[in-house]
Structures are given as C-alpha cells and as structure tokens.
Amino acid sequence: EGYWDEALHGFSHVQLSPLSPPDEVREFLLRWYAAHERAHDESLPPEIAEARAGERVAVLLPSVLEWPSVRRLATNPLLLTILALIYENVGRLPNRRIKLYEIAAQTLIESWRQAQTGMQSELLAELGEEAVIGVMAPLAYWLHQDHPGGTASFEEWQERLLVVLEEEGYEAEAAEIADRFLRHARYQAGLLAERGLGQFGFFHLTFEEYLAARQIARQRAEGRREILKTHWEEARWQEVILLAAGQLGIVEARRYDASDLVEDLLKMEPQDPANRGRQAVLAGRALVDIDPRSVTPQTRRWVRDALRQTMQDLHPDTGRPNAPPR
C-alpha cells in the first residue's frame, strides 16, 4: 500500500505482495530483530542474535495476530516495523488502529531523531508535539483532498504551510518556521518524503489518512458535517472518516462529538443511487471501530435500527419493504 504516480525515468514501479500471517510475518520479525541485535552489537555471533530474535518474536507475535486490525497492519513491512518499535518502547500493542497510529506518529516526531542524535529537536522544543500535529493535520487534509496522487511540489507545500502557520497564530515567524519545519519533517522526523523529482508526500498513505482524520476531529460539528456530506461516498475517504470517529471517541473521549459524527453519517443522503443504505453501513463500521460504549445509548440504538432496516430493506416509517428495493 502506498502511492502510484509517474515512474521515475529509468526505473520501474513494482508492488510488494502483503506479508501473509502468521508465517511471513514471523519470518520478517525474526530477520528484523536479528538485524536489530547485530546493529547494537556487531561482535554478537549470528546464532546468538537469532536466538534472541526468536525469544522476542515469541512474545510479540501473539499480540500482532490477536486483533484483526493489528493483523492487517502487520501485512505491510513498513508498518510491521513500526509495530515492533512500538512494542519495544511501550511493552504492548494497543488493539485500536487509532491508538497505534497515534503512538506511531509520536514515534516519528520524537523518538527516532532523539535516539539517533541524543538531542531533543529544537523545533519540537519551540512548538511542542501537539503544535506539530496541529500543523501537519491540515496539511494532510489538504493533500488528501486536493492531491489524490499523494504528492505535491515543494513550492506547493511551502505555500500551504505558510497559510496553515498563519492560521495557527505564527504570523510573525511563519516563513522561518515553514522552512525549518519542512526540513525537519523530511530529514529528521520522517513524516514527509520525496516521492518523485521535486514531489513530496507523506512517507506512507496511512499517516496521511491518520493526520487528515485528526484535522476532521478538530473541526466544529457543522464543519465535520460538511466534510462528511462532501466525502462520505468516496472510497478513499472512508478510512479517514473511521479514524476521525476513533480520534473523537477513543483518543479524546469526546462521547457526544463521536455520537454526533456517527448520527450525521446516518443522515447522509447519497448522490449515487447505488450507495443507498451505505451510510448506515459506514455508521455501523464506525460504531464497531470506536466501541459502542464510546457513544450514547441513543446513538447505538439508532445505528442498530438503521442497520436492521437496511439489511431487511424496510422503510423506516412504514416498516414495509422499499419500492423499488434499496
């Protein structure tokens, strides 16, 4: 999973097959941990490195395979590496995607550079982690909305970043921060990457989606409602919407805001007749994602009633099958 764009001259684009759990996931982790051990001690005999890797994988792998959402992440080598890093730093894996992404983003912003240099980022010291997220979230939303290919030119990034910084209250130093921020994000934190000649995007689509979801969660109720109305029928926005529900309902524990978002999904009217009833399915997926207890009992009832009516093709007012069928 990632981006497709114009191939670089002289190179061919290829797509890696997902890792098959459990065997290929186990094999990848064994090799990764063995390399990890040898990187920390070059004199370590290979057999000892492999034995230590086996011990660590035996503890981690059950956590990776236990939950479907984590298992899906583990089929991607990049995300599987991040899962291993999270496990090393935290000692366990969260069972919700949104929590995993939150920790992974924090890892990219803080831990990797600090581990490499032994120094805290000057930019992080000035802006703080939440401020960095506050800047990256609107950038991710802009990219996801205006650049479906996942990349934009450096000049476009810089121009958009200046606008975001001014909106966030950094008018006086916006130009200086923009320049340093892009260098920090690309070379130090690793959130951005050059994905083609002069074209930049998030290093993986997962984090573009996660940060775009953070931007949706930051909106007022009417703003979120307008975003849902615009994008809910588009397949590439559905994961973003589900993650926004997770941000509200799980990470921030904003029960009533999460309930409003789920209820707003139920009220969406499809523009494409083929999507009739799919708003109830998406609301149901959101409810499963965030745990039904993260919303009000009334919201839970409405979602379940809507799903029942959709599955049985019943009109909500008459209780009789829709004509024509939906």
Short mmCIF file of C-alpha atoms in Angstrom, two decimals:
data_model
loop_
_atom_site.label_atom_id
_atom_site.label_comp_id
_atom_site.label_asym_id
_atom_site.label_seq_id
_atom_site.Cartn_x
_atom_site.Cartn_y
_atom_site.Cartn_z
CA GLU A 1 0.00 0.00 0.00
CA GLY A 2 1.34 3.43 -0.80
CA TYR A 3 1.34 5.75 -3.78
CA TRP A 4 1.17 5.32 -7.53
CA ASP A 5 2.47 8.15 -9.65
CA GLU A 6 4.56 8.68 -12.74
CA ALA A 7 7.53 6.31 -12.65
CA LEU A 8 10.96 7.84 -12.30
CA HIS A 9 12.90 7.84 -15.56
CA GLY A 10 14.90 4.65 -15.92
CA PHE A 11 13.10 2.88 -13.06
CA SER A 12 10.10 0.56 -12.90
CA HIS A 13 7.41 0.74 -10.24
CA VAL A 14 6.65 -2.54 -8.52
CA GLN A 15 4.24 -3.52 -5.77
CA LEU A 16 5.23 -5.79 -2.89
CA SER A 17 2.76 -8.51 -2.03
CA PRO A 18 1.40 -8.18 1.53
CA LEU A 19 3.02 -10.43 4.10
CA SER A 20 0.91 -13.50 4.87
CA PRO A 21 0.28 -14.03 8.57
CA PRO A 22 1.49 -15.82 10.51
CA ASP A 23 4.43 -17.39 8.64
CA GLU A 24 5.73 -14.45 6.62
CA VAL A 25 5.07 -12.01 9.45
CA ARG A 26 7.06 -14.26 11.80
CA GLU A 27 9.92 -14.60 9.29
CA PHE A 28 10.09 -10.83 8.77
CA LEU A 29 10.18 -10.19 12.52
CA LEU A 30 12.86 -12.83 13.06
CA ARG A 31 15.11 -11.20 10.46
CA TRP A 32 14.34 -7.68 11.69
CA TYR A 33 15.09 -8.49 15.32
CA ALA A 34 18.28 -10.39 14.42
CA ALA A 35 19.49 -7.38 12.41
CA HIS A 36 18.43 -5.13 15.29
CA GLU A 37 20.53 -7.19 17.74
CA ARG A 38 23.59 -7.18 15.46
CA ALA A 39 23.29 -3.43 14.85
CA HIS A 40 23.62 -2.85 18.60
CA ASP A 41 26.49 -5.30 18.99
CA GLU A 42 28.48 -6.03 15.83
CA SER A 43 30.55 -8.65 17.64
CA LEU A 44 27.46 -10.70 18.53
CA PRO A 45 27.61 -14.19 16.94
CA PRO A 46 24.76 -14.72 14.42
CA GLU A 47 23.38 -17.74 16.28
CA ILE A 48 23.00 -15.71 19.50
CA ALA A 49 21.36 -12.83 17.62
CA GLU A 50 18.92 -15.28 16.03
CA ALA A 51 18.16 -16.94 19.38
CA ARG A 52 17.42 -13.58 20.99
CA ALA A 53 15.27 -12.63 18.00
CA GLY A 54 13.30 -15.85 18.42
CA GLU A 55 12.61 -15.07 22.07
CA ARG A 56 11.35 -11.58 21.30
CA VAL A 57 9.19 -12.68 18.37
CA ALA A 58 7.62 -15.41 20.52
CA VAL A 59 6.37 -12.66 22.86
CA LEU A 60 5.35 -10.10 20.22
CA LEU A 61 3.72 -12.26 17.55
CA PRO A 62 0.64 -13.34 19.58
CA SER A 63 -0.16 -9.65 20.20
CA VAL A 64 0.17 -8.90 16.49
CA LEU A 65 -2.13 -11.75 15.46
CA GLU A 66 -4.72 -11.40 18.24
CA TRP A 67 -6.70 -8.47 16.81
CA PRO A 68 -7.86 -8.22 13.17
CA SER A 69 -6.99 -4.52 12.94
CA VAL A 70 -3.41 -5.14 14.10
CA ARG A 71 -3.08 -8.20 11.88
CA ARG A 72 -3.97 -6.06 8.82
CA LEU A 73 -1.26 -3.56 9.71
CA ALA A 74 1.25 -6.37 10.12
CA THR A 75 0.94 -7.44 6.47
CA ASN A 76 2.81 -4.25 5.48
CA PRO A 77 6.57 -4.45 6.14
CA LEU A 78 6.90 -0.76 6.98
CA LEU A 79 4.01 -0.79 9.43
CA LEU A 80 5.16 -4.11 10.89
CA THR A 81 8.50 -2.47 11.65
CA ILE A 82 6.68 0.37 13.40
CA LEU A 83 4.63 -2.17 15.39
CA ALA A 84 7.89 -3.75 16.56
CA LEU A 85 9.26 -0.34 17.56
CA ILE A 86 6.05 0.48 19.44
CA TYR A 87 6.25 -2.83 21.26
CA GLU A 88 9.88 -2.16 22.18
CA ASN A 89 9.07 1.32 23.51
CA VAL A 90 5.68 0.68 25.16
CA GLY A 91 5.81 -3.00 26.05
CA ARG A 92 2.44 -3.85 24.48
CA LEU A 93 0.32 -3.09 21.41
CA PRO A 94 -2.97 -1.19 21.56
CA ASN A 95 -5.87 -3.05 19.92
CA ARG A 96 -7.31 0.00 18.14
CA ARG A 97 -5.86 1.36 14.90
CA ILE A 98 -6.24 4.96 16.02
CA LYS A 99 -4.11 4.36 19.13
CA LEU A 100 -1.46 2.59 17.09
CA TYR A 101 -1.31 5.46 14.62
CA GLU A 102 -1.14 7.99 17.43
CA ILE A 103 1.84 6.24 19.01
CA ALA A 104 3.49 5.71 15.62
CA ALA A 105 3.16 9.40 14.77
CA GLN A 106 4.63 10.34 18.16
CA THR A 107 7.45 7.90 17.48
CA LEU A 108 8.22 9.52 14.14
CA ILE A 109 8.05 13.03 15.54
CA GLU A 110 10.06 12.47 18.71
CA SER A 111 11.72 9.14 19.37
CA TRP A 112 13.58 8.35 16.15
CA ARG A 113 15.53 11.58 15.97
CA GLN A 114 16.20 11.62 19.69
CA ALA A 115 17.51 8.05 19.53
CA GLN A 116 19.74 8.89 16.57
CA THR A 117 21.22 12.14 17.89
CA GLY A 118 20.72 12.03 21.64
CA MET A 119 19.27 15.53 21.40
CA GLN A 120 15.71 16.78 21.54
CA SER A 121 14.53 18.56 18.42
CA GLU A 122 14.83 22.34 18.66
CA LEU A 123 11.69 22.67 16.59
CA LEU A 124 9.78 20.36 18.95
CA ALA A 125 11.06 22.34 21.92
CA GLU A 126 9.72 25.53 20.34
CA LEU A 127 6.38 24.27 19.02
CA GLY A 128 5.68 21.17 21.08
CA GLU A 129 4.38 17.86 19.79
CA GLU A 130 0.71 18.92 19.74
CA ALA A 131 1.59 22.04 17.77
CA VAL A 132 3.48 19.92 15.22
CA ILE A 133 0.41 17.69 14.86
CA GLY A 134 -1.71 20.84 14.63
CA VAL A 135 0.34 21.94 11.63
CA MET A 136 0.64 18.54 9.95
CA ALA A 137 -3.08 17.70 10.27
CA PRO A 138 -4.38 20.49 7.99
CA LEU A 139 -1.54 19.76 5.56
CA ALA A 140 -2.59 16.11 5.38
CA TYR A 141 -6.22 17.09 4.86
CA TRP A 142 -5.25 19.50 2.08
CA LEU A 143 -3.10 16.87 0.36
CA HIS A 144 -5.75 14.15 0.66
CA GLN A 145 -8.41 16.46 -0.77
CA ASP A 146 -6.52 18.34 -3.47
CA HIS A 147 -3.82 15.84 -4.50
CA PRO A 148 -5.26 12.31 -4.79
CA GLY A 149 -1.89 11.05 -6.05
CA GLY A 150 -0.43 11.76 -2.62
CA THR A 151 2.25 14.25 -3.69
CA ALA A 152 2.68 17.97 -4.31
CA SER A 153 5.65 20.13 -5.25
CA PHE A 154 7.92 21.63 -2.60
CA GLU A 155 6.64 25.08 -3.56
CA GLU A 156 3.02 23.99 -3.04
CA TRP A 157 3.90 22.53 0.36
CA GLN A 158 5.69 25.72 1.39
CA GLU A 159 2.84 27.94 0.21
CA ARG A 160 0.24 25.87 2.03
CA LEU A 161 2.35 25.64 5.17
CA LEU A 162 2.60 29.44 5.36
CA VAL A 163 -1.19 29.65 5.28
CA VAL A 164 -1.53 27.00 8.00
CA LEU A 165 1.07 28.64 10.25
CA GLU A 166 -0.66 31.98 9.99
CA GLU A 167 -3.99 30.36 10.84
CA GLU A 168 -2.35 28.69 13.85
CA GLY A 169 -1.06 32.05 15.14
CA TYR A 170 2.56 32.07 13.93
CA GLU A 171 2.24 35.05 11.57
CA ALA A 172 5.46 36.85 12.54
CA GLU A 173 7.77 33.84 12.17
CA ALA A 174 5.77 31.86 9.60
CA ALA A 175 8.41 31.99 6.83
CA GLU A 176 11.27 30.90 9.09
CA ILE A 177 9.23 28.13 10.73
CA ALA A 178 7.96 26.92 7.34
CA ASP A 179 11.48 26.47 6.04
CA ARG A 180 12.70 24.71 9.18
CA PHE A 181 9.52 22.67 9.51
CA LEU A 182 9.79 21.18 6.03
CA ARG A 183 13.44 20.32 6.59
CA HIS A 184 12.58 18.79 9.97
CA ALA A 185 9.63 16.81 8.63
CA ARG A 186 11.57 15.48 5.66
CA TYR A 187 15.04 14.78 7.04
CA GLN A 188 14.56 14.30 10.78
CA ALA A 189 11.06 13.13 11.70
CA GLY A 190 10.49 11.16 8.52
CA LEU A 191 6.83 12.09 8.11
CA LEU A 192 7.46 13.51 4.65
CA ALA A 193 9.44 12.03 1.81
CA GLU A 194 10.43 12.97 -1.72
CA ARG A 195 8.33 10.58 -3.79
CA GLY A 196 9.41 11.80 -7.19
CA LEU A 197 11.61 14.53 -8.61
CA GLY A 198 10.59 17.61 -6.59
CA GLN A 199 7.36 15.94 -5.44
CA PHE A 200 6.76 15.44 -1.73
CA GLY A 201 4.19 13.44 0.21
CA PHE A 202 3.72 11.63 3.48
CA PHE A 203 6.03 8.67 3.77
CA HIS A 204 3.02 6.35 3.76
CA LEU A 205 -0.66 6.78 2.96
CA THR A 206 -1.57 5.52 6.43
CA PHE A 207 -0.22 8.65 8.06
CA GLU A 208 -1.78 10.95 5.51
CA GLU A 209 -5.13 9.36 6.39
CA TYR A 210 -4.47 9.48 10.13
CA LEU A 211 -3.47 13.15 10.14
CA ALA A 212 -6.35 14.10 7.82
CA ALA A 213 -8.65 12.40 10.34
CA ARG A 214 -7.07 14.49 13.10
CA GLN A 215 -7.97 17.58 11.12
CA ILE A 216 -11.61 16.45 10.80
CA ALA A 217 -11.76 15.83 14.55
CA ARG A 218 -10.51 19.39 15.17
CA GLN A 219 -13.49 20.91 13.37
CA ARG A 220 -16.70 22.16 14.94
CA ALA A 221 -19.76 19.97 14.48
CA GLU A 222 -21.00 21.90 11.44
CA GLY A 223 -17.56 21.70 9.82
CA ARG A 224 -17.39 17.93 10.32
CA ARG A 225 -20.92 17.61 8.95
CA GLU A 226 -19.97 19.46 5.77
CA ILE A 227 -16.89 17.29 5.30
CA LEU A 228 -18.99 14.12 5.66
CA LYS A 229 -21.51 15.44 3.16
CA THR A 230 -18.75 16.11 0.64
CA HIS A 231 -16.70 12.95 1.01
CA TRP A 232 -18.58 10.06 2.66
CA GLU A 233 -19.41 8.32 -0.63
CA GLU A 234 -15.76 8.33 -1.78
CA ALA A 235 -13.91 5.09 -1.01
CA ARG A 236 -10.59 6.85 -0.34
CA TRP A 237 -12.20 8.95 2.43
CA GLN A 238 -13.91 6.19 4.36
CA GLU A 239 -10.84 5.15 6.36
CA VAL A 240 -10.23 8.84 7.16
CA ILE A 241 -13.81 9.16 8.46
CA LEU A 242 -13.48 6.00 10.55
CA LEU A 243 -10.22 7.28 12.05
CA ALA A 244 -11.85 10.64 12.82
CA ALA A 245 -14.55 8.78 14.74
CA GLY A 246 -11.80 6.89 16.58
CA GLN A 247 -9.97 10.10 17.42
CA LEU A 248 -13.12 11.61 18.92
CA GLY A 249 -14.48 8.51 20.62
CA ILE A 250 -11.32 6.75 21.83
CA VAL A 251 -8.32 9.06 21.97
CA GLU A 252 -10.09 12.23 23.11
CA ALA A 253 -13.09 10.52 24.79
CA ARG A 254 -15.44 13.16 23.37
CA ARG A 255 -18.52 10.96 23.60
CA TYR A 256 -21.08 13.46 22.38
CA ASP A 257 -18.93 14.63 19.46
CA ALA A 258 -18.36 10.99 18.45
CA SER A 259 -22.12 10.41 18.73
CA ASP A 260 -22.82 13.45 16.56
CA LEU A 261 -20.42 12.23 13.86
CA VAL A 262 -21.99 8.75 13.78
CA GLU A 263 -25.51 10.19 13.72
CA ASP A 264 -24.52 12.60 10.95
CA LEU A 265 -23.37 9.61 8.91
CA LEU A 266 -26.81 8.05 9.32
CA LYS A 267 -28.42 11.23 7.97
CA MET A 268 -26.31 11.44 4.81
CA GLU A 269 -28.23 11.31 1.52
CA PRO A 270 -26.34 9.50 -1.27
CA GLN A 271 -25.84 11.27 -4.58
CA ASP A 272 -25.29 7.91 -6.30
CA PRO A 273 -28.37 5.63 -6.10
CA ALA A 274 -26.01 2.65 -5.83
CA ASN A 275 -24.96 3.97 -2.41
CA ARG A 276 -28.41 3.92 -0.85
CA GLY A 277 -28.14 2.30 2.56
CA ARG A 278 -24.36 2.53 2.63
CA GLN A 279 -24.48 5.43 5.08
CA ALA A 280 -25.90 3.01 7.67
CA VAL A 281 -23.13 0.52 6.90
CA LEU A 282 -20.44 3.19 7.34
CA ALA A 283 -22.02 4.33 10.61
CA GLY A 284 -22.05 0.71 11.75
CA ARG A 285 -18.38 0.31 10.87
CA ALA A 286 -17.59 3.47 12.85
CA LEU A 287 -19.50 2.10 15.85
CA VAL A 288 -17.54 -1.16 15.73
CA ASP A 289 -14.26 0.74 15.32
CA ILE A 290 -14.69 3.00 18.33
CA ASP A 291 -16.56 0.55 20.61
CA PRO A 292 -20.31 1.09 21.03
CA ARG A 293 -19.72 2.35 24.58
CA SER A 294 -17.90 5.38 23.16
CA VAL A 295 -21.23 6.85 22.01
CA THR A 296 -24.56 7.44 23.75
CA PRO A 297 -27.13 4.63 24.15
CA GLN A 298 -29.48 6.55 21.85
CA THR A 299 -26.85 6.66 19.08
CA ARG A 300 -26.25 2.92 19.46
CA ARG A 301 -29.97 2.22 19.08
CA TRP A 302 -30.28 4.44 16.00
CA VAL A 303 -27.34 2.75 14.29
CA ARG A 304 -28.61 -0.74 15.03
CA ASP A 305 -32.13 0.15 13.88
CA ALA A 306 -30.77 1.68 10.67
CA LEU A 307 -28.64 -1.41 10.00
CA ARG A 308 -31.61 -3.69 10.60
CA GLN A 309 -33.79 -1.67 8.23
CA THR A 310 -31.04 -1.62 5.61
CA MET A 311 -30.41 -5.36 5.83
CA GLN A 312 -34.13 -6.15 5.62
CA ASP A 313 -34.85 -3.43 3.02
CA LEU A 314 -37.56 -1.89 5.22
CA HIS A 315 -38.83 1.67 5.02
CA PRO A 316 -38.14 3.32 8.41
CA ASP A 317 -41.66 4.84 8.61
CA THR A 318 -43.89 2.04 7.30
CA GLY A 319 -41.80 -0.97 8.26
CA ARG A 320 -42.59 -2.46 4.84
CA PRO A 321 -40.09 -3.32 2.06
CA ASN A 322 -38.97 -0.36 0.00
CA ALA A 323 -40.39 0.02 -3.50
CA PRO A 324 -38.26 -0.11 -5.54
CA PRO A 325 -35.89 -2.22 -3.40
CA ARG A 326 -32.92 -0.38 -1.92
#
